[in-house]
PDB file of C-alpha atoms in Angstrom:
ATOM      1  CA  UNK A  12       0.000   0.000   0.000  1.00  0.00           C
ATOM      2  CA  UNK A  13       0.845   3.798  -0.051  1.00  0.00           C
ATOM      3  CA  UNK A  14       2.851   3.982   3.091  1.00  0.00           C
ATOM      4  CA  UNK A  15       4.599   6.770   4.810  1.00  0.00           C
ATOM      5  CA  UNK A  16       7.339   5.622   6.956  1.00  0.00           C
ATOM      6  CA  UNK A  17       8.364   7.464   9.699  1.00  0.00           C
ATOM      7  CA  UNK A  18      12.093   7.643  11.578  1.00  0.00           C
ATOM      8  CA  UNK A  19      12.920   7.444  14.250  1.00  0.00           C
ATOM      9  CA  UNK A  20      10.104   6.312  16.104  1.00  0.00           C
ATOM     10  CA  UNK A  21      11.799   7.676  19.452  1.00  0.00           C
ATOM     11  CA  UNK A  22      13.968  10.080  20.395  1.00  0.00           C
ATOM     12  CA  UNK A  23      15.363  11.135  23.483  1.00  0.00           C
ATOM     13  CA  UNK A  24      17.354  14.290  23.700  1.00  0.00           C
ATOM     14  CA  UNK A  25      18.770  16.964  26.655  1.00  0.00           C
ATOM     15  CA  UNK A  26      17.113  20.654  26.308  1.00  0.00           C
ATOM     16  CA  UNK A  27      18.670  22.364  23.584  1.00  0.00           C
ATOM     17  CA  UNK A  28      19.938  19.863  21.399  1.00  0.00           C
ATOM     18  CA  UNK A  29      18.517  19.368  17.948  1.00  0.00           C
ATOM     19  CA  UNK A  30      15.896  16.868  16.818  1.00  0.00           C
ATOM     20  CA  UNK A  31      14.926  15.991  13.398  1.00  0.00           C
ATOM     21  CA  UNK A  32      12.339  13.463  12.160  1.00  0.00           C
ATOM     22  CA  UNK A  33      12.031  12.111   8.832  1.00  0.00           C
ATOM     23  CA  UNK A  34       9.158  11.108   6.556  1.00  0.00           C
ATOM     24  CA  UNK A  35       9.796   8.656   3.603  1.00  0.00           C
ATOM     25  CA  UNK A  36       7.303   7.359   0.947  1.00  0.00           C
ATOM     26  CA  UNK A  37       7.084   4.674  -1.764  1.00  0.00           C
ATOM     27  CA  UNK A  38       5.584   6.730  -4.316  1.00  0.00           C
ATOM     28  CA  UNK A  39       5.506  10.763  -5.065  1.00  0.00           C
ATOM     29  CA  UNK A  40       3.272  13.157  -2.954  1.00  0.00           C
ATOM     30  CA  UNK A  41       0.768  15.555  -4.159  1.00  0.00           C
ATOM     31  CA  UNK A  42       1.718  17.496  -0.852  1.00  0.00           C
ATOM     32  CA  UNK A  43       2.268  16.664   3.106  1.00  0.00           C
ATOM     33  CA  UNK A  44       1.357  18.149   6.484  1.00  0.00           C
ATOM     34  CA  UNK A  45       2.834  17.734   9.632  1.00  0.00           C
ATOM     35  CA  UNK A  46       0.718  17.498  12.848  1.00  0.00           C
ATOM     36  CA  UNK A  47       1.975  17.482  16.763  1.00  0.00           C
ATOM     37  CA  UNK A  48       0.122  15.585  19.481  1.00  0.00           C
ATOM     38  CA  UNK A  49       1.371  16.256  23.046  1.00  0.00           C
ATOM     39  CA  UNK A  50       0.951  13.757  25.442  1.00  0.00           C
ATOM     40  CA  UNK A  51      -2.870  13.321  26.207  1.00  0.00           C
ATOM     41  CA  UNK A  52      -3.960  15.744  24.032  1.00  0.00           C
ATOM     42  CA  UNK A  53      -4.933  15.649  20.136  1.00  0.00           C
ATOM     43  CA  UNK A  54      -3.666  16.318  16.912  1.00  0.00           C
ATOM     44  CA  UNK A  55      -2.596  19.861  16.101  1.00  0.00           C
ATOM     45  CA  UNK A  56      -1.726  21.272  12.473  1.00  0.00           C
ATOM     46  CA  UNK A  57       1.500  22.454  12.224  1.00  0.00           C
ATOM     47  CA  UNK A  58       2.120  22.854   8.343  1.00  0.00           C
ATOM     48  CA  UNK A  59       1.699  22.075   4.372  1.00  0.00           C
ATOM     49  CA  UNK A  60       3.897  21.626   2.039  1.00  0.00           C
ATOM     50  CA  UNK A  61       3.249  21.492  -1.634  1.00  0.00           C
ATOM     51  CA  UNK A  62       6.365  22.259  -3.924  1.00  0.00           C
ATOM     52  CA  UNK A  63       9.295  20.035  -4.716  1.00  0.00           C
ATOM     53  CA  UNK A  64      12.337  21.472  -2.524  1.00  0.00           C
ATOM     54  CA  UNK A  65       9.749  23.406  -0.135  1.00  0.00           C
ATOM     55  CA  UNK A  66      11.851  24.707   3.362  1.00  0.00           C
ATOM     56  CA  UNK A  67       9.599  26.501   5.767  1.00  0.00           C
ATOM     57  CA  UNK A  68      10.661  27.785   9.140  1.00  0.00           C
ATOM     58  CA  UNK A  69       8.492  28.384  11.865  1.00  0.00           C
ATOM     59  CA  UNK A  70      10.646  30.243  14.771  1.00  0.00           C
ATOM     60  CA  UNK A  71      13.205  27.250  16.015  1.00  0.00           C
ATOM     61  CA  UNK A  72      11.135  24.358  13.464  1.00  0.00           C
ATOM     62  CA  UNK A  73      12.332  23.651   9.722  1.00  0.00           C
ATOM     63  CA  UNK A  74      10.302  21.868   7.451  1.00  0.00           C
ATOM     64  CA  UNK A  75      11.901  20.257   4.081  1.00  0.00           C
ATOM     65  CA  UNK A  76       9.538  18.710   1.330  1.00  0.00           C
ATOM     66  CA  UNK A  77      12.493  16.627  -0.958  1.00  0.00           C
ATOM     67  CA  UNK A  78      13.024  17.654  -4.648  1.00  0.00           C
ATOM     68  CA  UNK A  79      11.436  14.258  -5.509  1.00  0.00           C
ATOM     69  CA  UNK A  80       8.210  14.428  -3.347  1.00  0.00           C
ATOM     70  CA  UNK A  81       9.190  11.261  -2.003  1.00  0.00           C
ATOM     71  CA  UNK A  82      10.471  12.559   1.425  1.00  0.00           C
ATOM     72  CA  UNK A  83       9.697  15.307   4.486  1.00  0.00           C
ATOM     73  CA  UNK A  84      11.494  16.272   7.212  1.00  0.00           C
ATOM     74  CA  UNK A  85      11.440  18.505  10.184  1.00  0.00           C
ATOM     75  CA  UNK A  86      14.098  19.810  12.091  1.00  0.00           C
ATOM     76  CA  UNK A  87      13.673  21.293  15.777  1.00  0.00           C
ATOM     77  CA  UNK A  88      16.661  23.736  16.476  1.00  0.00           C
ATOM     78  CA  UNK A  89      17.475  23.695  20.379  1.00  0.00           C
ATOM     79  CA  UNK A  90      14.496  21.613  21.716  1.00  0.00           C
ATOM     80  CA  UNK A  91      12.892  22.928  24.895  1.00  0.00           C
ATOM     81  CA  UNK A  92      10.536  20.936  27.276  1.00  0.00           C
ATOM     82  CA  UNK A  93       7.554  22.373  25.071  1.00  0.00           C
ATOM     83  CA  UNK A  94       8.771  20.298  22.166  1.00  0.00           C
ATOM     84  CA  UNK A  95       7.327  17.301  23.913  1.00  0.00           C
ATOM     85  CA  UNK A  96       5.026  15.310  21.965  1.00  0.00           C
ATOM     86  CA  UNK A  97       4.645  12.921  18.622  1.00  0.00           C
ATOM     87  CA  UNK A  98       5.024  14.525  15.131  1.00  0.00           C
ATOM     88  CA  UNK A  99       3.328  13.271  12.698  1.00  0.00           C
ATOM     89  CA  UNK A 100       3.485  13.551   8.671  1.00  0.00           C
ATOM     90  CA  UNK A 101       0.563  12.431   6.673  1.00  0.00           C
ATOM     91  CA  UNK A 102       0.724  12.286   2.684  1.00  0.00           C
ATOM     92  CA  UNK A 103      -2.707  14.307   1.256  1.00  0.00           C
ATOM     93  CA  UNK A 104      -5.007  12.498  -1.427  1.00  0.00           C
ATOM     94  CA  UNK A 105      -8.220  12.439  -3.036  1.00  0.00           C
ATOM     95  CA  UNK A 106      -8.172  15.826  -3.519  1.00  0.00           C
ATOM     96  CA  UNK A 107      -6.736  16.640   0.036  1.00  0.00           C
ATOM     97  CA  UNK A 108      -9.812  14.552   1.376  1.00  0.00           C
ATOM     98  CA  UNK A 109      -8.029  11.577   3.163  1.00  0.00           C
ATOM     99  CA  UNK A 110      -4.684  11.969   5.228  1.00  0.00           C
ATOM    100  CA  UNK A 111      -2.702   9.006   5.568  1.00  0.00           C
ATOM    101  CA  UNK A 112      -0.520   9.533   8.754  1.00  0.00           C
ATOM    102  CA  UNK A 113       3.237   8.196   9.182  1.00  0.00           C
ATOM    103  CA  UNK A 114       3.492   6.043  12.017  1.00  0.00           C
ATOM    104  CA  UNK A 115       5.498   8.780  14.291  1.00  0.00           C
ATOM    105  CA  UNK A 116       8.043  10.121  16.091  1.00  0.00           C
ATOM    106  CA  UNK A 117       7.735  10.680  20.060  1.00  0.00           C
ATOM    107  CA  UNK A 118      10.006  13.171  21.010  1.00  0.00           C
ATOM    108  CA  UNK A 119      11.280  13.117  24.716  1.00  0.00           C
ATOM    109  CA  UNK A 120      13.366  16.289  26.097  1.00  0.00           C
ATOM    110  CA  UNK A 121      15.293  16.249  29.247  1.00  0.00           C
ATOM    111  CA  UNK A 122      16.284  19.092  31.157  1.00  0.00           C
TER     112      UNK A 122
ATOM    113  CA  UNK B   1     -14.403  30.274  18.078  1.00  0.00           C
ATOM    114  CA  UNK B   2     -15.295  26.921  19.342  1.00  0.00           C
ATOM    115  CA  UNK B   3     -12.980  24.142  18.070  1.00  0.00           C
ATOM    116  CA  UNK B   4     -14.337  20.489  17.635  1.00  0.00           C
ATOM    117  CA  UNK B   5     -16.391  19.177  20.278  1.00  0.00           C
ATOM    118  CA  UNK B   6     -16.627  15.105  21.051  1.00  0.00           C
ATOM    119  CA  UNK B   7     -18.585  13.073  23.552  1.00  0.00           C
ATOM    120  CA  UNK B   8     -18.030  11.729  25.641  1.00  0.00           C
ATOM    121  CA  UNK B   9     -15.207  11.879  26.868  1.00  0.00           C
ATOM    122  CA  UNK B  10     -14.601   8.628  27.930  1.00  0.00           C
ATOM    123  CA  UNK B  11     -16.861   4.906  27.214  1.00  0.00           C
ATOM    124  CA  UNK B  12     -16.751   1.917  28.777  1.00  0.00           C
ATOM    125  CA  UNK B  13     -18.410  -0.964  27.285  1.00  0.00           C
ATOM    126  CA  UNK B  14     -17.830  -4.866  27.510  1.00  0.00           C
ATOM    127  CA  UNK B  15     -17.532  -7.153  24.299  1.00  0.00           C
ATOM    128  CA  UNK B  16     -20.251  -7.613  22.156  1.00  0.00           C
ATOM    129  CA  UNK B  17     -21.921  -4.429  23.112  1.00  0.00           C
ATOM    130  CA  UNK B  18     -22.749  -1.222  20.757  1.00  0.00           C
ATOM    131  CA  UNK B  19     -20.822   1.712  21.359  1.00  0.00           C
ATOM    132  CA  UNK B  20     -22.042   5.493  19.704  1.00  0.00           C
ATOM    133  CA  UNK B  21     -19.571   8.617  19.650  1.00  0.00           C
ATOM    134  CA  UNK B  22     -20.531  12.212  18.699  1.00  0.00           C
ATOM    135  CA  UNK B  23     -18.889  14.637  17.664  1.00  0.00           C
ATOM    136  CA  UNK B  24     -20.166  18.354  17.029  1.00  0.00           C
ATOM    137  CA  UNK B  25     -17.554  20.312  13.840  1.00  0.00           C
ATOM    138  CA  UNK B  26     -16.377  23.789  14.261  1.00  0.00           C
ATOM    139  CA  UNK B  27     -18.891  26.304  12.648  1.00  0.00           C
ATOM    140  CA  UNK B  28     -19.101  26.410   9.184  1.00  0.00           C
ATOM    141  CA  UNK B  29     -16.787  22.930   8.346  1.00  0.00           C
ATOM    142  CA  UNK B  30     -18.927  20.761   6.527  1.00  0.00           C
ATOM    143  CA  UNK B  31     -16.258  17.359   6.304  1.00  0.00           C
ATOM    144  CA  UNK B  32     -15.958  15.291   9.254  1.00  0.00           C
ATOM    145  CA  UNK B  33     -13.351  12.745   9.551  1.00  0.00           C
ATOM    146  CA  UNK B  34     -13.143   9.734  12.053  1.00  0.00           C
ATOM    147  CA  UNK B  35      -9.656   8.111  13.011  1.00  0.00           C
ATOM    148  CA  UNK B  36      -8.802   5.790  15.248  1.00  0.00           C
ATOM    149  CA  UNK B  37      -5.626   5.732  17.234  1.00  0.00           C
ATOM    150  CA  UNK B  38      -4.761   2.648  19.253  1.00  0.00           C
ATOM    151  CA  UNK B  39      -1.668   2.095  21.316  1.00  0.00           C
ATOM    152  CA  UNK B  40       1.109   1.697  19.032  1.00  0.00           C
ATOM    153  CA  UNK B  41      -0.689   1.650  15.788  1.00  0.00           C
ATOM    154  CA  UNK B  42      -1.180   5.211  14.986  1.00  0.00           C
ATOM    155  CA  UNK B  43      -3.741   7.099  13.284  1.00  0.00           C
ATOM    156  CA  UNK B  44      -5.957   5.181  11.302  1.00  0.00           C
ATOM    157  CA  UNK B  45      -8.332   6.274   8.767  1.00  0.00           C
ATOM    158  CA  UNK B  46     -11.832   5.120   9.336  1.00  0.00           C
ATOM    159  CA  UNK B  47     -14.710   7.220   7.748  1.00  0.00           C
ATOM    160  CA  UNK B  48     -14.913  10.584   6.264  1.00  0.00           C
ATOM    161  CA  UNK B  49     -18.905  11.823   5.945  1.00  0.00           C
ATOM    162  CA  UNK B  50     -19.474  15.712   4.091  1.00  0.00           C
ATOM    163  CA  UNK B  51     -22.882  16.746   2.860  1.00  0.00           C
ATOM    164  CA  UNK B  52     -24.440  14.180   5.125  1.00  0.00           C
ATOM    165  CA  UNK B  53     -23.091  11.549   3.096  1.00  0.00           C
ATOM    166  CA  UNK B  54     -20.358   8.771   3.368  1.00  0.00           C
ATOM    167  CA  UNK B  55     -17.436   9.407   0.864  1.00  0.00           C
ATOM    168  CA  UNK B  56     -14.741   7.154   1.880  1.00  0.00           C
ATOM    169  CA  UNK B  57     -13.907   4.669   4.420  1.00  0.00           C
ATOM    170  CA  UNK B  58     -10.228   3.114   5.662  1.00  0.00           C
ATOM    171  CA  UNK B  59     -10.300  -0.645   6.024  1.00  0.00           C
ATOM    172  CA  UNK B  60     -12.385  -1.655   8.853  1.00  0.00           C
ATOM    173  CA  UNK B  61     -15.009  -3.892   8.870  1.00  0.00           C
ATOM    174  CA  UNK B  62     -18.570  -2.901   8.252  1.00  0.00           C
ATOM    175  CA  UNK B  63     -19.863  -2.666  11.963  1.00  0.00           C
ATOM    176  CA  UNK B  64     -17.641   0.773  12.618  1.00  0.00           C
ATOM    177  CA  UNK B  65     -20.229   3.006  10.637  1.00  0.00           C
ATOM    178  CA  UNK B  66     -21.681   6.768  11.120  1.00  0.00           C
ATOM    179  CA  UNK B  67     -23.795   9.283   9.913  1.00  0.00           C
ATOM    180  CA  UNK B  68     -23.850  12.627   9.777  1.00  0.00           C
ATOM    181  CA  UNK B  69     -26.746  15.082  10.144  1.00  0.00           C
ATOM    182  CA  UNK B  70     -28.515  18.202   8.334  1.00  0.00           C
ATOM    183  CA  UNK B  71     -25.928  20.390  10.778  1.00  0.00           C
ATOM    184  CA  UNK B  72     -23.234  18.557   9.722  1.00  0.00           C
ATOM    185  CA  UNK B  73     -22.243  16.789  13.604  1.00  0.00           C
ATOM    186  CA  UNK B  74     -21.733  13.555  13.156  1.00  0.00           C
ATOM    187  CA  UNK B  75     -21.774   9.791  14.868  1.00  0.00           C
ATOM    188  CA  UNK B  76     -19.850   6.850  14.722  1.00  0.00           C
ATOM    189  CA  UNK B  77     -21.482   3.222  15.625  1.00  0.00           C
ATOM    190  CA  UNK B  78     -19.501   0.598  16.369  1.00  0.00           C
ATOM    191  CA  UNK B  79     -21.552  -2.639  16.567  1.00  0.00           C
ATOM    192  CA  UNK B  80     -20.725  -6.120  18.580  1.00  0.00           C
ATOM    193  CA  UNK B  81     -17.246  -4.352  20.145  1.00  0.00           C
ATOM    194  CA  UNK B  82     -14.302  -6.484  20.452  1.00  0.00           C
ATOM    195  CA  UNK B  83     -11.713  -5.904  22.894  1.00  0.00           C
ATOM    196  CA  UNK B  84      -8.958  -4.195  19.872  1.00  0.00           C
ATOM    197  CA  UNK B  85     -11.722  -1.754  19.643  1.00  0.00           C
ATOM    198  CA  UNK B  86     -10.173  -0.019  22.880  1.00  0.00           C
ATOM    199  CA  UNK B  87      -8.634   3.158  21.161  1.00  0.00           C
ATOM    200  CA  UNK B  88      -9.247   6.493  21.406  1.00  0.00           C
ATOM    201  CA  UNK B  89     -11.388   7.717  18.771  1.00  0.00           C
ATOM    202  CA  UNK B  90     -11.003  11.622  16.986  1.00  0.00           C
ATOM    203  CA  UNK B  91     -13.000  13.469  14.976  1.00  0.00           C
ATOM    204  CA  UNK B  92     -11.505  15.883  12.724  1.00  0.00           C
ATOM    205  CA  UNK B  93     -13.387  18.568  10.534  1.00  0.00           C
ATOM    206  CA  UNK B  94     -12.547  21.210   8.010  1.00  0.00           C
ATOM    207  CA  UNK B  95     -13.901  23.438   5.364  1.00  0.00           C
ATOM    208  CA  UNK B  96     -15.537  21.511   2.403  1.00  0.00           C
ATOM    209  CA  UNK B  97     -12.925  22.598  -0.382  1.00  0.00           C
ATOM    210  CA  UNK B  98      -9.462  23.915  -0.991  1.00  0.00           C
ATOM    211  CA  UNK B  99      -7.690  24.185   2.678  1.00  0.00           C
ATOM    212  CA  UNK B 100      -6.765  20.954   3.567  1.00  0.00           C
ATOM    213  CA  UNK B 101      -5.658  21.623   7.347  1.00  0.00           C
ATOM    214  CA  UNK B 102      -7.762  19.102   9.927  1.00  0.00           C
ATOM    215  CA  UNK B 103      -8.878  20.655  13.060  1.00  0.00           C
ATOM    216  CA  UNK B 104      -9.271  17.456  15.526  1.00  0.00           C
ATOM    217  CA  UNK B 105     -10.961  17.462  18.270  1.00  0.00           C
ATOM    218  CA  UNK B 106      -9.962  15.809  21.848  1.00  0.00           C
ATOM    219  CA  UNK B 107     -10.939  12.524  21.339  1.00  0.00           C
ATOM    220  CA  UNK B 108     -13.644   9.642  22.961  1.00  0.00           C
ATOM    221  CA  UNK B 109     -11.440   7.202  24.724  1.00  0.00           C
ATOM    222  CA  UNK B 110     -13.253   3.673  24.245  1.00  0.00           C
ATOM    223  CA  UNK B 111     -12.849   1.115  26.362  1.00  0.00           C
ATOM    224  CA  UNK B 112     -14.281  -2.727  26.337  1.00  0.00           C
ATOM    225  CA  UNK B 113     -13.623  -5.296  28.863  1.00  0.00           C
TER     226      UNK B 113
END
């Protein structure tokens, strides 16, 4: 099927070291959002991307769409305890009618 | 603005019973999506309803099933439970066409002993 692959599925990290978490696919993307879900909580929207080579920065996060549309990443620049949570991509289709999340990354931050 | 509503909260139900979730979009979204997420197997897909009809299911069996009415809130049934049913069930909603951003709301956490 049309997976989306997710790594690492964990990470553990000490505040204010970097975390990134990748997003790989079998087959191109039309376009892919990211979503965080604390702990106990719910999905939140974090971003789109849509064009091949796509980098969008919001404050300390960088999001990467690959120049194939086969890949996503994000990138957290010096994590804080905030960062907590699981980040999910999910590929868009059927006209951006159906998500299809990646299976996750939980991100744990230390003091 | 109110964001998505869902209830209840949380549902406990033994095997073989009939469990029904609500959930109420934010004002003026017409799609409503249904996922289920249980422990360590992610978000799943399970039923999207807009314009009070069904337009696309994931791959679950036929007792999960829903409706959704004239104001657009919506239900999901799930018949003769099983205990891999336990999961916490979301709702997500959004506008009908071109902004493809989900707005979930806080989830029904389903249980069955």
């Amino acid at each position: 099927g049309q997976q989306v692959m997710q790594i690492p599925q964990y990470q553990h990290v000490q505040e204010g070291e970097d975390f990134t978490t990748y997003c790989n696919s079998s087959t191109t993307l039309s376009n892919i959002q990211w979503y965080k879900q604390r702990p106990g909580g719910h999905p939140v929207f974090l971003i789109q991307l849509v064009k091949s080579g796509e980098v969008k920065k919001q404050k300390r996060l960088t999001f990467q769409f690959g120049e194939a549309k086969k890949n996503s990443s994000l990138h957290i620049t010096a994590t804080q305890t905030t960062d907590v949570g699981t980040y999910f991509c999910a590929r868009v289709t059927g006209g951006g009618n159906k998500l299809t999340f990646g299976t996750g990354t939980q991100l744990k931050v230390e003091l | 603005e109110a964001g998505v509503t869902q209830s209840p909260t949380h549902l406990i139900k033994t095997r073989g019973q009939q469990a029904t979730l609500r959930c109420s979009p934010i004002s003026g979204h017409t799609s409503v999506y249904w996922y289920q997420q249980a422990l360590g197997l992610g978000l799943q897909f399970l039923l999207w309803y807009d314009e009070g009809e069904e337009r696309n299911r994931g791959n679950f069996p036929p007792r999960f099933s829903g409706r959704q009415f004239p104001n657009y809130s919506s239900e999901l049934n799930v018949n003769a439970l099983e205990l891999e049913d336990s999961a916490l069930y979301l709702c997500a909603t959004r506008y009908q066409t071109g902004y493809n951003e989900q707005f979930f709301g806080p989830g029904t956490r389903l249980t069955v002993l």
